[in-house]
């Protein structure tokens, strides 16, 4: 996957709104999962059709 849906600037804007806590996922992994959600809504595809670059489909 070459193109990222979020720029670094946009990621910094939404970072405080994403879930956190003691067991928060690694920030890069969280970004991949959030970008997978964006991909799914833009493509209207099923979760199982998600590219592997976003991580396992059940976790996105």
PDB file of N, CA and C in Angstrom:
ATOM      1  N   UNK A   1       0.834  -1.164   0.000  1.00  0.00           N
ATOM      2  CA  UNK A   1       0.000   0.000   0.000  1.00  0.00           C
ATOM      3  C   UNK A   1       0.883   1.232   0.000  1.00  0.00           C
ATOM      4  N   UNK A   2       0.775   2.022  -1.033  1.00  0.00           N
ATOM      5  CA  UNK A   2       1.656   3.173  -1.158  1.00  0.00           C
ATOM      6  C   UNK A   2       1.004   4.467  -0.686  1.00  0.00           C
ATOM      7  N   UNK A   3      -0.262   4.601  -0.941  1.00  0.00           N
ATOM      8  CA  UNK A   3      -0.944   5.848  -0.626  1.00  0.00           C
ATOM      9  C   UNK A   3      -1.603   5.764   0.743  1.00  0.00           C
ATOM     10  N   UNK A   4      -1.394   6.771   1.548  1.00  0.00           N
ATOM     11  CA  UNK A   4      -2.005   6.810   2.874  1.00  0.00           C
ATOM     12  C   UNK A   4      -3.170   7.785   2.858  1.00  0.00           C
ATOM     13  N   UNK A   5      -4.332   7.368   3.374  1.00  0.00           N
ATOM     14  CA  UNK A   5      -5.492   8.258   3.377  1.00  0.00           C
ATOM     15  C   UNK A   5      -5.320   9.478   4.270  1.00  0.00           C
ATOM     16  N   UNK A   6      -4.493   9.365   5.300  1.00  0.00           N
ATOM     17  CA  UNK A   6      -4.300  10.472   6.227  1.00  0.00           C
ATOM     18  C   UNK A   6      -2.894  11.034   6.115  1.00  0.00           C
ATOM     19  N   UNK A   7      -2.802  12.343   6.068  1.00  0.00           N
ATOM     20  CA  UNK A   7      -1.487  12.974   6.136  1.00  0.00           C
ATOM     21  C   UNK A   7      -1.081  13.022   7.612  1.00  0.00           C
ATOM     22  N   UNK A   8       0.178  13.293   7.863  1.00  0.00           N
ATOM     23  CA  UNK A   8       0.651  13.388   9.248  1.00  0.00           C
ATOM     24  C   UNK A   8      -0.054  14.519   9.991  1.00  0.00           C
ATOM     25  N   UNK A   9      -0.330  15.622   9.302  1.00  0.00           N
ATOM     26  CA  UNK A   9      -1.012  16.750   9.941  1.00  0.00           C
ATOM     27  C   UNK A   9      -2.427  16.367  10.372  1.00  0.00           C
ATOM     28  N   UNK A  10      -3.135  15.689   9.506  1.00  0.00           N
ATOM     29  CA  UNK A  10      -4.498  15.263   9.849  1.00  0.00           C
ATOM     30  C   UNK A  10      -4.494  14.225  10.960  1.00  0.00           C
ATOM     31  N   UNK A  11      -3.500  13.358  10.942  1.00  0.00           N
ATOM     32  CA  UNK A  11      -3.389  12.348  11.993  1.00  0.00           C
ATOM     33  C   UNK A  11      -3.190  13.017  13.349  1.00  0.00           C
ATOM     34  N   UNK A  12      -2.385  14.069  13.390  1.00  0.00           N
ATOM     35  CA  UNK A  12      -2.153  14.774  14.652  1.00  0.00           C
ATOM     36  C   UNK A  12      -3.440  15.442  15.149  1.00  0.00           C
ATOM     37  N   UNK A  13      -4.304  15.882  14.235  1.00  0.00           N
ATOM     38  CA  UNK A  13      -5.563  16.503  14.633  1.00  0.00           C
ATOM     39  C   UNK A  13      -6.529  15.507  15.264  1.00  0.00           C
ATOM     40  N   UNK A  14      -6.580  14.290  14.738  1.00  0.00           N
ATOM     41  CA  UNK A  14      -7.543  13.320  15.255  1.00  0.00           C
ATOM     42  C   UNK A  14      -6.982  12.465  16.390  1.00  0.00           C
ATOM     43  N   UNK A  15      -5.685  12.480  16.591  1.00  0.00           N
ATOM     44  CA  UNK A  15      -5.053  11.642  17.616  1.00  0.00           C
ATOM     45  C   UNK A  15      -5.695  11.794  18.999  1.00  0.00           C
ATOM     46  N   UNK A  16      -5.991  13.013  19.472  1.00  0.00           N
ATOM     47  CA  UNK A  16      -6.611  13.135  20.802  1.00  0.00           C
ATOM     48  C   UNK A  16      -8.020  12.547  20.871  1.00  0.00           C
ATOM     49  N   UNK A  17      -8.694  12.397  19.744  1.00  0.00           N
ATOM     50  CA  UNK A  17     -10.064  11.873  19.728  1.00  0.00           C
ATOM     51  C   UNK A  17     -10.119  10.355  19.670  1.00  0.00           C
ATOM     52  N   UNK A  18      -9.019   9.709  19.344  1.00  0.00           N
ATOM     53  CA  UNK A  18      -9.001   8.253  19.239  1.00  0.00           C
ATOM     54  C   UNK A  18      -8.944   7.633  20.630  1.00  0.00           C
ATOM     55  N   UNK A  19      -9.466   6.415  20.754  1.00  0.00           N
ATOM     56  CA  UNK A  19      -9.486   5.790  22.075  1.00  0.00           C
ATOM     57  C   UNK A  19      -8.087   5.569  22.618  1.00  0.00           C
ATOM     58  N   UNK A  20      -7.972   5.674  23.887  1.00  0.00           N
ATOM     59  CA  UNK A  20      -6.686   5.466  24.538  1.00  0.00           C
ATOM     60  C   UNK A  20      -6.897   4.803  25.879  1.00  0.00           C
ATOM     61  N   UNK A  21      -5.857   4.750  26.632  1.00  0.00           N
ATOM     62  CA  UNK A  21      -5.949   4.142  27.946  1.00  0.00           C
ATOM     63  C   UNK A  21      -4.677   3.394  28.251  1.00  0.00           C
ATOM     64  N   UNK A  22      -4.732   2.622  29.293  1.00  0.00           N
ATOM     65  CA  UNK A  22      -3.547   1.901  29.723  1.00  0.00           C
ATOM     66  C   UNK A  22      -3.086   0.885  28.692  1.00  0.00           C
ATOM     67  N   UNK A  23      -4.012   0.263  28.004  1.00  0.00           N
ATOM     68  CA  UNK A  23      -3.677  -0.789  27.055  1.00  0.00           C
ATOM     69  C   UNK A  23      -3.815  -0.313  25.615  1.00  0.00           C
ATOM     70  N   UNK A  24      -3.537   0.931  25.369  1.00  0.00           N
ATOM     71  CA  UNK A  24      -3.666   1.523  24.040  1.00  0.00           C
ATOM     72  C   UNK A  24      -2.738   0.825  23.051  1.00  0.00           C
ATOM     73  N   UNK A  25      -3.220   0.540  21.844  1.00  0.00           N
ATOM     74  CA  UNK A  25      -2.360  -0.087  20.834  1.00  0.00           C
ATOM     75  C   UNK A  25      -1.219   0.843  20.418  1.00  0.00           C
ATOM     76  N   UNK A  26      -0.230   0.265  19.834  1.00  0.00           N
ATOM     77  CA  UNK A  26       0.893   1.057  19.325  1.00  0.00           C
ATOM     78  C   UNK A  26       0.355   2.101  18.354  1.00  0.00           C
ATOM     79  N   UNK A  27       0.793   3.362  18.415  1.00  0.00           N
ATOM     80  CA  UNK A  27       0.235   4.419  17.565  1.00  0.00           C
ATOM     81  C   UNK A  27       0.227   4.094  16.071  1.00  0.00           C
ATOM     82  N   UNK A  28       1.273   3.467  15.544  1.00  0.00           N
ATOM     83  CA  UNK A  28       1.284   3.120  14.118  1.00  0.00           C
ATOM     84  C   UNK A  28       0.180   2.124  13.796  1.00  0.00           C
ATOM     85  N   UNK A  29      -0.025   1.173  14.655  1.00  0.00           N
ATOM     86  CA  UNK A  29      -1.066   0.164  14.443  1.00  0.00           C
ATOM     87  C   UNK A  29      -2.444   0.814  14.500  1.00  0.00           C
ATOM     88  N   UNK A  30      -2.630   1.728  15.434  1.00  0.00           N
ATOM     89  CA  UNK A  30      -3.895   2.426  15.543  1.00  0.00           C
ATOM     90  C   UNK A  30      -4.160   3.244  14.290  1.00  0.00           C
ATOM     91  N   UNK A  31      -3.120   3.856  13.757  1.00  0.00           N
ATOM     92  CA  UNK A  31      -3.273   4.632  12.530  1.00  0.00           C
ATOM     93  C   UNK A  31      -3.673   3.720  11.368  1.00  0.00           C
ATOM     94  N   UNK A  32      -3.036   2.573  11.253  1.00  0.00           N
ATOM     95  CA  UNK A  32      -3.385   1.626  10.191  1.00  0.00           C
ATOM     96  C   UNK A  32      -4.846   1.198  10.305  1.00  0.00           C
ATOM     97  N   UNK A  33      -5.294   0.922  11.515  1.00  0.00           N
ATOM     98  CA  UNK A  33      -6.674   0.496  11.707  1.00  0.00           C
ATOM     99  C   UNK A  33      -7.643   1.614  11.362  1.00  0.00           C
ATOM    100  N   UNK A  34      -7.328   2.841  11.757  1.00  0.00           N
ATOM    101  CA  UNK A  34      -8.202   3.969  11.449  1.00  0.00           C
ATOM    102  C   UNK A  34      -8.256   4.214   9.944  1.00  0.00           C
ATOM    103  N   UNK A  35      -7.119   4.085   9.273  1.00  0.00           N
ATOM    104  CA  UNK A  35      -7.103   4.235   7.820  1.00  0.00           C
ATOM    105  C   UNK A  35      -7.891   3.114   7.142  1.00  0.00           C
ATOM    106  N   UNK A  36      -7.902   1.930   7.746  1.00  0.00           N
ATOM    107  CA  UNK A  36      -8.723   0.840   7.225  1.00  0.00           C
ATOM    108  C   UNK A  36     -10.204   1.153   7.310  1.00  0.00           C
ATOM    109  N   UNK A  37     -10.617   1.805   8.373  1.00  0.00           N
ATOM    110  CA  UNK A  37     -12.013   2.224   8.511  1.00  0.00           C
ATOM    111  C   UNK A  37     -12.347   3.245   7.427  1.00  0.00           C
ATOM    112  N   UNK A  38     -11.455   4.190   7.195  1.00  0.00           N
ATOM    113  CA  UNK A  38     -11.672   5.186   6.140  1.00  0.00           C
ATOM    114  C   UNK A  38     -11.772   4.493   4.788  1.00  0.00           C
ATOM    115  N   UNK A  39     -10.876   3.536   4.520  1.00  0.00           N
ATOM    116  CA  UNK A  39     -10.899   2.804   3.250  1.00  0.00           C
ATOM    117  C   UNK A  39     -12.237   2.102   3.058  1.00  0.00           C
ATOM    118  N   UNK A  40     -12.718   1.471   4.116  1.00  0.00           N
ATOM    119  CA  UNK A  40     -13.969   0.708   4.018  1.00  0.00           C
ATOM    120  C   UNK A  40     -15.146   1.614   3.693  1.00  0.00           C
ATOM    121  N   UNK A  41     -15.232   2.763   4.331  1.00  0.00           N
ATOM    122  CA  UNK A  41     -16.350   3.661   4.057  1.00  0.00           C
ATOM    123  C   UNK A  41     -16.242   4.297   2.676  1.00  0.00           C
ATOM    124  N   UNK A  42     -15.038   4.559   2.221  1.00  0.00           N
ATOM    125  CA  UNK A  42     -14.875   5.136   0.884  1.00  0.00           C
ATOM    126  C   UNK A  42     -15.160   4.116  -0.215  1.00  0.00           C
ATOM    127  N   UNK A  43     -14.789   2.872   0.007  1.00  0.00           N
ATOM    128  CA  UNK A  43     -14.937   1.856  -1.039  1.00  0.00           C
ATOM    129  C   UNK A  43     -16.275   1.126  -0.977  1.00  0.00           C
ATOM    130  N   UNK A  44     -16.957   1.195   0.147  1.00  0.00           N
ATOM    131  CA  UNK A  44     -18.205   0.459   0.381  1.00  0.00           C
ATOM    132  C   UNK A  44     -18.012  -1.042   0.223  1.00  0.00           C
ATOM    133  N   UNK A  45     -16.815  -1.510   0.483  1.00  0.00           N
ATOM    134  CA  UNK A  45     -16.515  -2.935   0.375  1.00  0.00           C
ATOM    135  C   UNK A  45     -16.774  -3.636   1.705  1.00  0.00           C
ATOM    136  N   UNK A  46     -16.813  -4.940   1.666  1.00  0.00           N
ATOM    137  CA  UNK A  46     -16.947  -5.712   2.889  1.00  0.00           C
ATOM    138  C   UNK A  46     -15.612  -5.750   3.621  1.00  0.00           C
ATOM    139  N   UNK A  47     -15.679  -6.000   4.919  1.00  0.00           N
ATOM    140  CA  UNK A  47     -14.444  -6.017   5.712  1.00  0.00           C
ATOM    141  C   UNK A  47     -13.471  -7.092   5.239  1.00  0.00           C
ATOM    142  N   UNK A  48     -13.972  -8.214   4.799  1.00  0.00           N
ATOM    143  CA  UNK A  48     -13.100  -9.306   4.362  1.00  0.00           C
ATOM    144  C   UNK A  48     -12.329  -8.960   3.088  1.00  0.00           C
ATOM    145  N   UNK A  49     -12.776  -7.960   2.357  1.00  0.00           N
ATOM    146  CA  UNK A  49     -12.094  -7.540   1.131  1.00  0.00           C
ATOM    147  C   UNK A  49     -11.009  -6.504   1.393  1.00  0.00           C
ATOM    148  N   UNK A  50     -10.809  -6.152   2.631  1.00  0.00           N
ATOM    149  CA  UNK A  50      -9.851  -5.125   2.998  1.00  0.00           C
ATOM    150  C   UNK A  50      -8.417  -5.554   2.682  1.00  0.00           C
ATOM    151  N   UNK A  51      -7.595  -4.667   2.106  1.00  0.00           N
ATOM    152  CA  UNK A  51      -6.200  -5.009   1.840  1.00  0.00           C
ATOM    153  C   UNK A  51      -5.458  -5.328   3.141  1.00  0.00           C
ATOM    154  N   UNK A  52      -4.500  -6.210   3.056  1.00  0.00           N
ATOM    155  CA  UNK A  52      -3.775  -6.644   4.256  1.00  0.00           C
ATOM    156  C   UNK A  52      -2.907  -5.535   4.849  1.00  0.00           C
ATOM    157  N   UNK A  53      -2.691  -4.455   4.119  1.00  0.00           N
ATOM    158  CA  UNK A  53      -1.887  -3.345   4.638  1.00  0.00           C
ATOM    159  C   UNK A  53      -2.494  -2.658   5.845  1.00  0.00           C
ATOM    160  N   UNK A  54      -3.794  -2.874   6.074  1.00  0.00           N
ATOM    161  CA  UNK A  54      -4.470  -2.265   7.217  1.00  0.00           C
ATOM    162  C   UNK A  54      -4.457  -3.175   8.439  1.00  0.00           C
ATOM    163  N   UNK A  55      -3.932  -4.362   8.283  1.00  0.00           N
ATOM    164  CA  UNK A  55      -3.936  -5.322   9.370  1.00  0.00           C
ATOM    165  C   UNK A  55      -5.047  -6.336   9.169  1.00  0.00           C
ATOM    166  N   UNK A  56      -5.197  -7.265  10.109  1.00  0.00           N
ATOM    167  CA  UNK A  56      -6.247  -8.275   9.990  1.00  0.00           C
ATOM    168  C   UNK A  56      -7.637  -7.628   9.973  1.00  0.00           C
ATOM    169  N   UNK A  57      -8.503  -8.068   9.073  1.00  0.00           N
ATOM    170  CA  UNK A  57      -9.808  -7.430   8.919  1.00  0.00           C
ATOM    171  C   UNK A  57     -10.666  -7.476  10.173  1.00  0.00           C
ATOM    172  N   UNK A  58     -10.580  -8.512  11.041  1.00  0.00           N
ATOM    173  CA  UNK A  58     -11.431  -8.483  12.232  1.00  0.00           C
ATOM    174  C   UNK A  58     -11.059  -7.371  13.232  1.00  0.00           C
ATOM    175  N   UNK A  59      -9.833  -6.879  13.167  1.00  0.00           N
ATOM    176  CA  UNK A  59      -9.410  -5.866  14.136  1.00  0.00           C
ATOM    177  C   UNK A  59      -9.678  -4.442  13.664  1.00  0.00           C
ATOM    178  N   UNK A  60     -10.037  -4.278  12.397  1.00  0.00           N
ATOM    179  CA  UNK A  60     -10.226  -2.921  11.878  1.00  0.00           C
ATOM    180  C   UNK A  60     -11.611  -2.450  12.150  1.00  0.00           C
TER     181      UNK A  60
END
